[in-house]
Amino acid sequence: MELLAKSSFSFLRGASSPETLIHQAASQGHQTLGIVDHMGFYGSARAHTEAQKLGLKAIVGTTIDQISHCPPLTILTKSRTGYQNLSRFLTLVHCNTKTTSLADFSPTGTHAVLTPESLNKQTKGQLLTTAIELRNHFGAHNLSIALFRHFRRGEERRNTLLRDLANHLKIPLLASNAPIYSKRSDRLLADAFTSLRERCTLDEAGQKLECNGERFLKSPQDLHNLFTDYPQAIRHAYQLSEECSHFSLQDLGYRFPSYQDPQTGKLFTEQEQDHYLHYLAHQGLKKRLLKISEKHLKQIDNELFTIKKLKFSGYFLIVWDLVRFARTQGILCQGRGSAANSLVCHALGITSIDPVESGLLFERFLSMNRKSWPDIDIDFPSGKRREAVIQYLYQKYAPYGAAMTANVITYRPRSAFREMAKALGFCETISKRFSDLRNSLRDREISSEMMTPPTQRAFQAEVGELSEIIIKSGVPASHPRFHSLVQLYIAALNTPRHLGQHSGGMVFCDHGLDHIVPLQPATMADRMVLQWDKDDCEDLGIVKVDLLGLGMLAAMEDTIKICERRGHPVNLARISKKDPKTFDLLCRADTIGTFQVESRAQMATLPIMQPKNFYDVAIEVAIIRPGPIVGDLVHPYLNRRTGRESIDYIHPDFKPILERTLGVPLFQEQVLRMAMLIADFSGSEADQLRKAMTFKHPNERMNPIISTLRERMSKRKVSSFVQDRVIQAIGSFALYGFPESHAISFALIAYASCWLKAHRPAEFYCGLINNQPMGFYSVNTLLQDAKRHHIRCKPVSVIHSMIETEVIDDHRLRLGLHQLKGLSYQTMESLIEARSQKQFQTFDDFSSRLPMNKKELRILAASGALNDFPEIAHRRDALWKVEHSLSEDLFTHTQPTSKTTLPMMTPLERLQTDYHFQGATIGAHPMKLWRQEHSEHLATSFSLGQLSHGAHVIIAGLVICRQRPSTAKGHCFISLEDEFGIANLFIPQKTFQQYRLTITTEEFLLVEGRLQITEGKQPTVYVIQVQPFFRSSKLSTSSHDFH
Amino acid sequence: MNYAALYFQDLSLNCLLAREQIPPDQPAALLSHQERKKSHLIASNQAAQSMQISPGLSSTRALARYPELLLLSPDVSIEQSTRIEVLAFVETLTPNFEATTPEIFLFQLSTTKTHSISEWINDTIKHSSTILNLPLRIGLGKTPDLAHLSSISENSEKPLELKLTTPALSRHFFIPHLETLNLWGIKTLKDLAALPRQGLSERLGTQIAQLHDIIHGKYHRRLTLHQSIKRYQSHHHFSHPIENHTPLLFVAKRIFRTLCNQLQNHQRAAEKIQLTLLFENQSTHTRDLPLFEPTCKSHILLRTFHTYLEDFTAPAPILELHLELQPTLTRHAQYQLFQKSLKDPNQFGDTLKKLTEIVGASHLGIPQNINTHHPDHFKLHPIDTSFQIPALTLRTPRSHLPLKRQRPPLHLQVASEKRNRFLYPLALLTGPYQGSVLKTRGPFPLSGSWWDEGWQQIQWDIELKNTLLQLTFTPPKMWTLTGVYG
């Protein structure tokens, strides 16, 4: 019967999670618990889900403190109408830039509570006026005055005043302890949160903290004892709980929008939706396939039957409409994830894979056993084009009909330590050191966490390890605040910190989403976000569609457009999946700039893998994942493929499942089917396993499933050796699960990007350069790679360049103005506009027609963009002239008094300037320049291929990528670029530790080591010694680092 | 060559190296902050520079280049004492010089006693090395600035070879538009000198033209001569050892009057008296007597001195008195227009000193509430004229009755009974107020500072026959009387 509890979703106003509060309430014998989080229903969804499990009723409410001329008010919901009214009002409060008054709130179905906290800012007279206003607005029966007993001085006087007010206005009294944490011990975190909210340390917070630890959730008996002198307040608490418990979030009234006829605007009935989907699917199939097989027809009818039975036709139509909109706008898109298992999705153009041909299972996507909504994720080109689709949905369901799902940002180890240390007054250095030390321990933690069930891990050991890190961070165990720090850190971990925006999950509703859940503006302009995250939405049956941004799609879309403009269009849907040129490119790992297969690890595997067909590409995409590496699964696959190892199916029964991947479980679907086969897992159990694999904290959900799995396997008398191998495979996938359909969808993009690189290299590089930053490599590396493919780049020129980089012909690109760092988009537009009216003739003509600021003119001059003017001899000449034009008299055009005396830039100076203003150069590689000036002999990336295994090597170059994946046991991988290409370095853990600072801070490295020619004839330098390569001048280079 | 410049190169670093006696082949560098992680290098020695460890590099990167690099943090006190030594050294060379920066000293060669310039240079460098253990460079020029440039240049014969990015140059000369000059490929002063003055002035303004003039020796400025720090001190040797205050005060009065006149002449006031007494048994007594407010009134100084002497017992007859006044800027206050709270702060200071001697320093101060729920918690703020009551407003529950605090709280024996979680007082068995408890208000549990030692207590307001009291229970079993109402 406690009605006024605040959870940690009140963000720094509550210290216990909704789930903990509900658990505590259940253990204390409460039948109901009201969660009244600050300014929203943030924690109500979780409280509801947990309460359902424990047979409790979670009452929904909120505390609002932004109503004009009104003290902070707690409002509880009594019915769905009340909930909807309150949800709409909260949306209004969050979204309205003007003040919101009570008049904007329809009180039907709600109950307001005036709490003692209201007295803080009001005089007696003001309080009376407010109470009368509230009574008039809500009605005397829908307003209560709460009494708190936190054993504070002065509390009784306040309670007496409230009692008199209640008697005077005939408003009932309500007994409550207004808990902000579940147990007395949680006060520590509540105090720390208060100090963080008040932006001070605990020492400075003083009286802003609670004076005692009485604000915990008290049992009904304790509440009775507290308010023996106010029995009517206790009675009313029960009565109000009873009234409010008639509504729960189960009755949210959410309905996925029906498909709307684009011509008439009429909403389709269910039957009409079924018919229309049937029509569209069959039409789409005819368009997609030249010849429709019996198998296809049977499959599509089967799918349509399931969709109709589950009443999901409208959902498919709406997603189809979305994809159709994107296509009409020329926006490339492709469904990914399990949707690729559906032939209907393929027929509707949502996905590009023919699941029948690829042998994908529809049941993985949708089945009668599964009650949850199907999950369709669609990739769009990142940036403006994806935003256009999102805005289309906002417009279509406006106002307040669509929003992004929230992303609950919780306290992670670093943030928890930093914030708690701050509250305790520790200096920032300690937090930084903690964070560094935790990073170095990360690898060990992740692997050990996964392999050992938490039940076996002693909590004490965990605390011991944590204490050790804290001590190393600079807080000795003898420090008086050491234990408080440990306690607070543990308490704060995983507690909600703030609400973010999900990367792409969007929810929509055709009758006002703000009735279903409060919405609030996101930090990003023109975006709304709802107060629940995707799991909350899923638990409450709210359907989301993931609209994800993919940089490569944007690059490919640009490539295709350029191809069209140049008169040799490309239809990606029609390109051959058996193109020899593309497979050659893949086999020789010439994949810089492509999708998914461009990383160093992928490039090292490709020559071993020697992909020969499309499915090989899908395996290649899936194989270089942390998951399979953890499970030691990559090498067995490659060994088996090259015939060095015999094929083993773990268990004979797994042969049909694992045959395609040579006995190695590479895909999530295989793991699920293995579980179904060997442990008799039902469809829903397999679904739980799938969910656990994709859950952020897999241990939480995975451990009970693994126990069941082991139990069932034991029952079926499966040997413990096989059991261990099955569990090990599942454990690895729980960390980095990768579904087959997903791999195939990605492989499609990967293959298409390789095809474009093989057949349309100029357009491909252009598309990539125009969509940076994306992928693995910088523009400079792409330009160097383009050069190796005989594609030259012309420099930026104010006479010839457009804003974006353009293709001149098959072997030449013209860099766009966008390459110049520091040149505003507005300036670029003005330049193009002025030039479109009349080409610039001379520099004077240019500077007089285009007023630009000093900085921008200097950038143009220094980067050589003014060199095409007849009177400009070289970059320095331009720089000399530019400075004069800036200091010209306002009314007279004086001639410069002296001619340029500045010398031309040397090649090295040009290189430095290019890196500084463009981050890339079209000139010679810095290593080439160095070699021209020095006679010392160093190996090159090219010469490595000609040396024998074990040869002693000294090589230098520009670091373009540093990788130290958590699964690599501390070893480091570096890609070193020179004028010939990229050399791969392997730095063993010991050597890395010895030269850590040099490796992580220097731009150029000189390394000494042994050459290793690995399988696939890939040369790798096994590094023994590292030193900075001083002799190269300072450049503003950037590398892609993961360490 | 008319001018000479002495350049004590990287003084902040070299003074530390000299103090620690670090050999020159040990690569060493000076950090910008005390905290190593955030720091970059502000100076490095020759050995470090040969390993590409140059100023501007981050400490992490410097260590990456040479892990054994000696990283030193700036030490203000060592630097200050070295500066004093350096000044003294320069004063031995010439009385008239300009202390351009702590590292650079400029003077006219004609002011030095020298016949051969090269000999003088060699001697000076040698002396600097032996006396100060600091590297010194000497530059000569026809103008002060050219001499300056010559001194900071690696090759003093060719000062124009100096790079524009040299930290010493940018520290001492303002070089406008350095980024543009860099883009132009102007790397040295020579490159800059080669540019046409007018063209340069048209493009980058007059400041760069002035630098151009300096390089060409067309700009000749006057030296701002250094004035040494004046010490306000005097001493008196008694012909016969004295054994009482009177002659001491008599002499002190005369000394204070003289020193105060000197202070007034220099628009200064004394903020501290430094007293040294030499006794017949050859022992000495030295003491600093701070003044409550800077003053140049001799009677106030004398009174402070007198107050100190009142409690001072000499171990032997006094032979010599040495007094020095620490100078500071005078403070101005208009007593008539805006009345100050203290008309004579030094007299107030005297009173406080006397009080301190009676009650002890820890018992004297301005009580200041601490922002906590802990009842009756306050700290004593040292008394000085700058103290202001903090803006902090503490929430204390209002009561109709005044509470007289019992300090320190009085321990009591109380008969009690446990109800729910709390012990309810029934009767006071000991103390000045005994009897049955007729009425209670409470409990009021209070706790806090759990992150340190933590405290908790439960307060009760109780009514005895004729008295209202505030009782405090501190777990596990301590009852105290903390106040009496009314």
JSON list of C-alpha atoms in Angstrom, two decimals, chain A residues 432-569:
[
{"chain": "A", "resi": 432, "resn": "LYS", "atom": "CA", "xyz": [41.75, 8.18, -14.49]},
{"chain": "A", "resi": 433, "resn": "ARG", "atom": "CA", "xyz": [44.20, 5.72, -13.05]},
{"chain": "A", "resi": 434, "resn": "PHE", "atom": "CA", "xyz": [41.34, 3.40, -12.09]},
{"chain": "A", "resi": 435, "resn": "SER", "atom": "CA", "xyz": [40.03, 3.55, -15.60]},
{"chain": "A", "resi": 436, "resn": "ASP", "atom": "CA", "xyz": [43.47, 2.73, -17.07]},
{"chain": "A", "resi": 437, "resn": "LEU", "atom": "CA", "xyz": [43.97, -0.14, -14.70]},
{"chain": "A", "resi": 438, "resn": "ARG", "atom": "CA", "xyz": [40.51, -1.55, -15.42]},
{"chain": "A", "resi": 439, "resn": "ASN", "atom": "CA", "xyz": [41.24, -1.41, -19.12]},
{"chain": "A", "resi": 440, "resn": "SER", "atom": "CA", "xyz": [44.32, -3.52, -18.68]},
{"chain": "A", "resi": 441, "resn": "LEU", "atom": "CA", "xyz": [42.32, -6.06, -16.72]},
{"chain": "A", "resi": 442, "resn": "ARG", "atom": "CA", "xyz": [39.42, -6.05, -19.15]},
{"chain": "A", "resi": 443, "resn": "ASP", "atom": "CA", "xyz": [40.56, -8.97, -21.26]},
{"chain": "A", "resi": 444, "resn": "ARG", "atom": "CA", "xyz": [40.91, -11.27, -18.33]},
{"chain": "A", "resi": 445, "resn": "GLU", "atom": "CA", "xyz": [37.61, -10.23, -16.83]},
{"chain": "A", "resi": 446, "resn": "ILE", "atom": "CA", "xyz": [35.58, -10.78, -19.96]},
{"chain": "A", "resi": 447, "resn": "SER", "atom": "CA", "xyz": [36.89, -14.24, -20.61]},
{"chain": "A", "resi": 448, "resn": "SER", "atom": "CA", "xyz": [36.67, -15.34, -17.03]},
{"chain": "A", "resi": 449, "resn": "GLU", "atom": "CA", "xyz": [33.20, -13.92, -16.63]},
{"chain": "A", "resi": 450, "resn": "MET", "atom": "CA", "xyz": [31.95, -15.95, -19.53]},
{"chain": "A", "resi": 451, "resn": "MET", "atom": "CA", "xyz": [33.60, -19.22, -18.71]},
{"chain": "A", "resi": 452, "resn": "THR", "atom": "CA", "xyz": [32.80, -19.36, -15.01]},
{"chain": "A", "resi": 453, "resn": "PRO", "atom": "CA", "xyz": [29.26, -19.33, -13.73]},
{"chain": "A", "resi": 454, "resn": "PRO", "atom": "CA", "xyz": [28.81, -16.48, -11.29]},
{"chain": "A", "resi": 455, "resn": "THR", "atom": "CA", "xyz": [27.43, -18.78, -8.65]},
{"chain": "A", "resi": 456, "resn": "GLN", "atom": "CA", "xyz": [30.87, -20.27, -8.30]},
{"chain": "A", "resi": 457, "resn": "ARG", "atom": "CA", "xyz": [32.56, -16.93, -8.09]},
{"chain": "A", "resi": 458, "resn": "ALA", "atom": "CA", "xyz": [32.90, -15.71, -4.56]},
{"chain": "A", "resi": 459, "resn": "PHE", "atom": "CA", "xyz": [31.61, -12.21, -4.08]},
{"chain": "A", "resi": 460, "resn": "GLN", "atom": "CA", "xyz": [34.47, -11.65, -1.72]},
{"chain": "A", "resi": 461, "resn": "ALA", "atom": "CA", "xyz": [36.97, -12.45, -4.45]},
{"chain": "A", "resi": 462, "resn": "GLU", "atom": "CA", "xyz": [35.31, -9.92, -6.71]},
{"chain": "A", "resi": 463, "resn": "VAL", "atom": "CA", "xyz": [35.52, -7.25, -4.06]},
{"chain": "A", "resi": 464, "resn": "GLY", "atom": "CA", "xyz": [39.10, -8.29, -3.43]},
{"chain": "A", "resi": 465, "resn": "GLU", "atom": "CA", "xyz": [40.01, -7.76, -7.05]},
{"chain": "A", "resi": 466, "resn": "LEU", "atom": "CA", "xyz": [38.21, -4.44, -7.11]},
{"chain": "A", "resi": 467, "resn": "SER", "atom": "CA", "xyz": [39.95, -3.34, -3.93]},
{"chain": "A", "resi": 468, "resn": "GLU", "atom": "CA", "xyz": [43.26, -4.23, -5.50]},
{"chain": "A", "resi": 469, "resn": "ILE", "atom": "CA", "xyz": [42.57, -1.96, -8.48]},
{"chain": "A", "resi": 470, "resn": "ILE", "atom": "CA", "xyz": [41.40, 0.85, -6.22]},
{"chain": "A", "resi": 471, "resn": "ILE", "atom": "CA", "xyz": [44.56, 0.56, -4.13]},
{"chain": "A", "resi": 472, "resn": "LYS", "atom": "CA", "xyz": [46.68, 0.66, -7.27]},
{"chain": "A", "resi": 473, "resn": "SER", "atom": "CA", "xyz": [44.71, 3.72, -8.36]},
{"chain": "A", "resi": 474, "resn": "GLY", "atom": "CA", "xyz": [46.06, 5.60, -5.40]},
{"chain": "A", "resi": 475, "resn": "VAL", "atom": "CA", "xyz": [43.56, 5.06, -2.57]},
{"chain": "A", "resi": 476, "resn": "PRO", "atom": "CA", "xyz": [45.24, 2.95, 0.13]},
{"chain": "A", "resi": 477, "resn": "ALA", "atom": "CA", "xyz": [43.11, 0.42, 2.01]},
{"chain": "A", "resi": 478, "resn": "SER", "atom": "CA", "xyz": [43.85, 2.37, 5.18]},
{"chain": "A", "resi": 479, "resn": "HIS", "atom": "CA", "xyz": [42.22, 5.50, 3.76]},
{"chain": "A", "resi": 480, "resn": "PRO", "atom": "CA", "xyz": [39.20, 6.39, 5.92]},
{"chain": "A", "resi": 481, "resn": "ARG", "atom": "CA", "xyz": [36.99, 6.60, 2.84]},
{"chain": "A", "resi": 482, "resn": "PHE", "atom": "CA", "xyz": [38.26, 3.46, 1.13]},
{"chain": "A", "resi": 483, "resn": "HIS", "atom": "CA", "xyz": [35.40, 1.23, 2.23]},
{"chain": "A", "resi": 484, "resn": "SER", "atom": "CA", "xyz": [32.81, 3.88, 1.44]},
{"chain": "A", "resi": 485, "resn": "LEU", "atom": "CA", "xyz": [34.25, 4.13, -2.05]},
{"chain": "A", "resi": 486, "resn": "VAL", "atom": "CA", "xyz": [34.06, 0.37, -2.58]},
{"chain": "A", "resi": 487, "resn": "GLN", "atom": "CA", "xyz": [30.52, 0.25, -1.23]},
{"chain": "A", "resi": 488, "resn": "LEU", "atom": "CA", "xyz": [29.32, 3.16, -3.34]},
{"chain": "A", "resi": 489, "resn": "TYR", "atom": "CA", "xyz": [30.99, 1.84, -6.47]},
{"chain": "A", "resi": 490, "resn": "ILE", "atom": "CA", "xyz": [29.30, -1.54, -6.12]},
{"chain": "A", "resi": 491, "resn": "ALA", "atom": "CA", "xyz": [25.96, 0.11, -5.32]},
{"chain": "A", "resi": 492, "resn": "ALA", "atom": "CA", "xyz": [26.13, 2.50, -8.25]},
{"chain": "A", "resi": 493, "resn": "LEU", "atom": "CA", "xyz": [27.10, -0.07, -10.89]},
{"chain": "A", "resi": 494, "resn": "ASN", "atom": "CA", "xyz": [24.31, -0.61, -13.43]},
{"chain": "A", "resi": 495, "resn": "THR", "atom": "CA", "xyz": [22.11, 2.05, -11.83]},
{"chain": "A", "resi": 496, "resn": "PRO", "atom": "CA", "xyz": [20.45, 4.31, -14.42]},
{"chain": "A", "resi": 497, "resn": "ARG", "atom": "CA", "xyz": [22.42, 7.49, -15.04]},
{"chain": "A", "resi": 498, "resn": "HIS", "atom": "CA", "xyz": [20.54, 9.26, -17.73]},
{"chain": "A", "resi": 499, "resn": "LEU", "atom": "CA", "xyz": [18.37, 8.60, -20.73]},
{"chain": "A", "resi": 500, "resn": "GLY", "atom": "CA", "xyz": [19.88, 8.57, -24.18]},
{"chain": "A", "resi": 501, "resn": "GLN", "atom": "CA", "xyz": [18.50, 7.87, -27.59]},
{"chain": "A", "resi": 502, "resn": "HIS", "atom": "CA", "xyz": [18.60, 4.43, -29.18]},
{"chain": "A", "resi": 503, "resn": "SER", "atom": "CA", "xyz": [20.67, 4.37, -32.33]},
{"chain": "A", "resi": 504, "resn": "GLY", "atom": "CA", "xyz": [17.78, 3.47, -34.58]},
{"chain": "A", "resi": 505, "resn": "GLY", "atom": "CA", "xyz": [14.83, 1.90, -32.76]},
{"chain": "A", "resi": 506, "resn": "MET", "atom": "CA", "xyz": [11.67, 3.75, -33.68]},
{"chain": "A", "resi": 507, "resn": "VAL", "atom": "CA", "xyz": [8.17, 3.28, -32.35]},
{"chain": "A", "resi": 508, "resn": "PHE", "atom": "CA", "xyz": [5.03, 4.67, -33.95]},
{"chain": "A", "resi": 509, "resn": "CYS", "atom": "CA", "xyz": [1.34, 4.69, -33.36]},
{"chain": "A", "resi": 510, "resn": "ASP", "atom": "CA", "xyz": [-1.54, 6.03, -35.42]},
{"chain": "A", "resi": 511, "resn": "HIS", "atom": "CA", "xyz": [-3.60, 7.37, -32.52]},
{"chain": "A", "resi": 512, "resn": "GLY", "atom": "CA", "xyz": [-1.00, 9.36, -30.61]},
{"chain": "A", "resi": 513, "resn": "LEU", "atom": "CA", "xyz": [2.05, 7.75, -29.10]},
{"chain": "A", "resi": 514, "resn": "ASP", "atom": "CA", "xyz": [1.98, 10.32, -26.30]},
{"chain": "A", "resi": 515, "resn": "HIS", "atom": "CA", "xyz": [-1.11, 8.51, -24.96]},
{"chain": "A", "resi": 516, "resn": "ILE", "atom": "CA", "xyz": [0.92, 5.36, -24.59]},
{"chain": "A", "resi": 517, "resn": "VAL", "atom": "CA", "xyz": [4.15, 6.63, -23.12]},
{"chain": "A", "resi": 518, "resn": "PRO", "atom": "CA", "xyz": [5.40, 10.14, -22.33]},
{"chain": "A", "resi": 519, "resn": "LEU", "atom": "CA", "xyz": [7.63, 11.60, -25.01]},
{"chain": "A", "resi": 520, "resn": "GLN", "atom": "CA", "xyz": [10.36, 14.15, -24.61]},
{"chain": "A", "resi": 521, "resn": "PRO", "atom": "CA", "xyz": [12.60, 16.02, -27.00]},
{"chain": "A", "resi": 522, "resn": "ALA", "atom": "CA", "xyz": [15.92, 14.36, -27.71]},
{"chain": "A", "resi": 523, "resn": "THR", "atom": "CA", "xyz": [19.16, 16.31, -27.61]},
{"chain": "A", "resi": 524, "resn": "MET", "atom": "CA", "xyz": [19.24, 16.06, -31.40]},
{"chain": "A", "resi": 525, "resn": "ALA", "atom": "CA", "xyz": [17.08, 18.60, -33.19]},
{"chain": "A", "resi": 526, "resn": "ASP", "atom": "CA", "xyz": [13.69, 17.43, -34.54]},
{"chain": "A", "resi": 527, "resn": "ARG", "atom": "CA", "xyz": [13.83, 14.16, -32.66]},
{"chain": "A", "resi": 528, "resn": "MET", "atom": "CA", "xyz": [11.52, 12.85, -29.99]},
{"chain": "A", "resi": 529, "resn": "VAL", "atom": "CA", "xyz": [12.39, 10.07, -27.62]},
{"chain": "A", "resi": 530, "resn": "LEU", "atom": "CA", "xyz": [10.08, 8.01, -25.45]},
{"chain": "A", "resi": 531, "resn": "GLN", "atom": "CA", "xyz": [10.74, 7.25, -21.80]},
{"chain": "A", "resi": 532, "resn": "TRP", "atom": "CA", "xyz": [11.23, 3.50, -22.15]},
{"chain": "A", "resi": 533, "resn": "ASP", "atom": "CA", "xyz": [14.02, 1.52, -23.71]},
{"chain": "A", "resi": 534, "resn": "LYS", "atom": "CA", "xyz": [13.62, -1.19, -26.31]},
{"chain": "A", "resi": 535, "resn": "ASP", "atom": "CA", "xyz": [13.34, -4.02, -23.77]},
{"chain": "A", "resi": 536, "resn": "ASP", "atom": "CA", "xyz": [10.62, -2.17, -21.86]},
{"chain": "A", "resi": 537, "resn": "CYS", "atom": "CA", "xyz": [8.78, -1.59, -25.13]},
{"chain": "A", "resi": 538, "resn": "GLU", "atom": "CA", "xyz": [9.10, -5.24, -26.08]},
{"chain": "A", "resi": 539, "resn": "ASP", "atom": "CA", "xyz": [7.85, -6.35, -22.66]},
{"chain": "A", "resi": 540, "resn": "LEU", "atom": "CA", "xyz": [4.79, -4.13, -23.06]},
{"chain": "A", "resi": 541, "resn": "GLY", "atom": "CA", "xyz": [4.09, -5.21, -26.62]},
{"chain": "A", "resi": 542, "resn": "ILE", "atom": "CA", "xyz": [5.16, -1.95, -28.24]},
{"chain": "A", "resi": 543, "resn": "VAL", "atom": "CA", "xyz": [6.63, -2.65, -31.63]},
{"chain": "A", "resi": 544, "resn": "LYS", "atom": "CA", "xyz": [9.77, -0.99, -32.81]},
{"chain": "A", "resi": 545, "resn": "VAL", "atom": "CA", "xyz": [11.43, -0.91, -36.17]},
{"chain": "A", "resi": 546, "resn": "ASP", "atom": "CA", "xyz": [15.19, -0.42, -36.25]},
{"chain": "A", "resi": 547, "resn": "LEU", "atom": "CA", "xyz": [16.30, 2.15, -38.80]},
{"chain": "A", "resi": 548, "resn": "LEU", "atom": "CA", "xyz": [20.03, 1.82, -38.72]},
{"chain": "A", "resi": 549, "resn": "GLY", "atom": "CA", "xyz": [22.64, 3.95, -40.41]},
{"chain": "A", "resi": 550, "resn": "LEU", "atom": "CA", "xyz": [25.38, 2.32, -42.46]},
{"chain": "A", "resi": 551, "resn": "GLY", "atom": "CA", "xyz": [28.15, 4.47, -43.87]},
{"chain": "A", "resi": 552, "resn": "MET", "atom": "CA", "xyz": [28.94, 1.95, -46.60]},
{"chain": "A", "resi": 553, "resn": "LEU", "atom": "CA", "xyz": [25.38, 2.13, -47.95]},
{"chain": "A", "resi": 554, "resn": "ALA", "atom": "CA", "xyz": [25.78, 5.88, -48.30]},
{"chain": "A", "resi": 555, "resn": "ALA", "atom": "CA", "xyz": [29.08, 5.39, -50.10]},
{"chain": "A", "resi": 556, "resn": "MET", "atom": "CA", "xyz": [27.60, 2.73, -52.38]},
{"chain": "A", "resi": 557, "resn": "GLU", "atom": "CA", "xyz": [24.58, 4.88, -53.13]},
{"chain": "A", "resi": 558, "resn": "ASP", "atom": "CA", "xyz": [26.88, 7.71, -54.16]},
{"chain": "A", "resi": 559, "resn": "THR", "atom": "CA", "xyz": [28.96, 5.30, -56.25]},
{"chain": "A", "resi": 560, "resn": "ILE", "atom": "CA", "xyz": [25.87, 4.09, -58.09]},
{"chain": "A", "resi": 561, "resn": "LYS", "atom": "CA", "xyz": [24.72, 7.67, -58.73]},
{"chain": "A", "resi": 562, "resn": "ILE", "atom": "CA", "xyz": [28.12, 8.60, -60.15]},
{"chain": "A", "resi": 563, "resn": "CYS", "atom": "CA", "xyz": [28.06, 5.49, -62.35]},
{"chain": "A", "resi": 564, "resn": "GLU", "atom": "CA", "xyz": [24.64, 6.52, -63.64]},
{"chain": "A", "resi": 565, "resn": "ARG", "atom": "CA", "xyz": [25.83, 10.04, -64.35]},
{"chain": "A", "resi": 566, "resn": "ARG", "atom": "CA", "xyz": [28.82, 8.71, -66.19]},
{"chain": "A", "resi": 567, "resn": "GLY", "atom": "CA", "xyz": [26.63, 6.53, -68.42]},
{"chain": "A", "resi": 568, "resn": "HIS", "atom": "CA", "xyz": [27.37, 3.07, -67.12]},
{"chain": "A", "resi": 569, "resn": "PRO", "atom": "CA", "xyz": [24.70, 2.41, -64.53]}
]
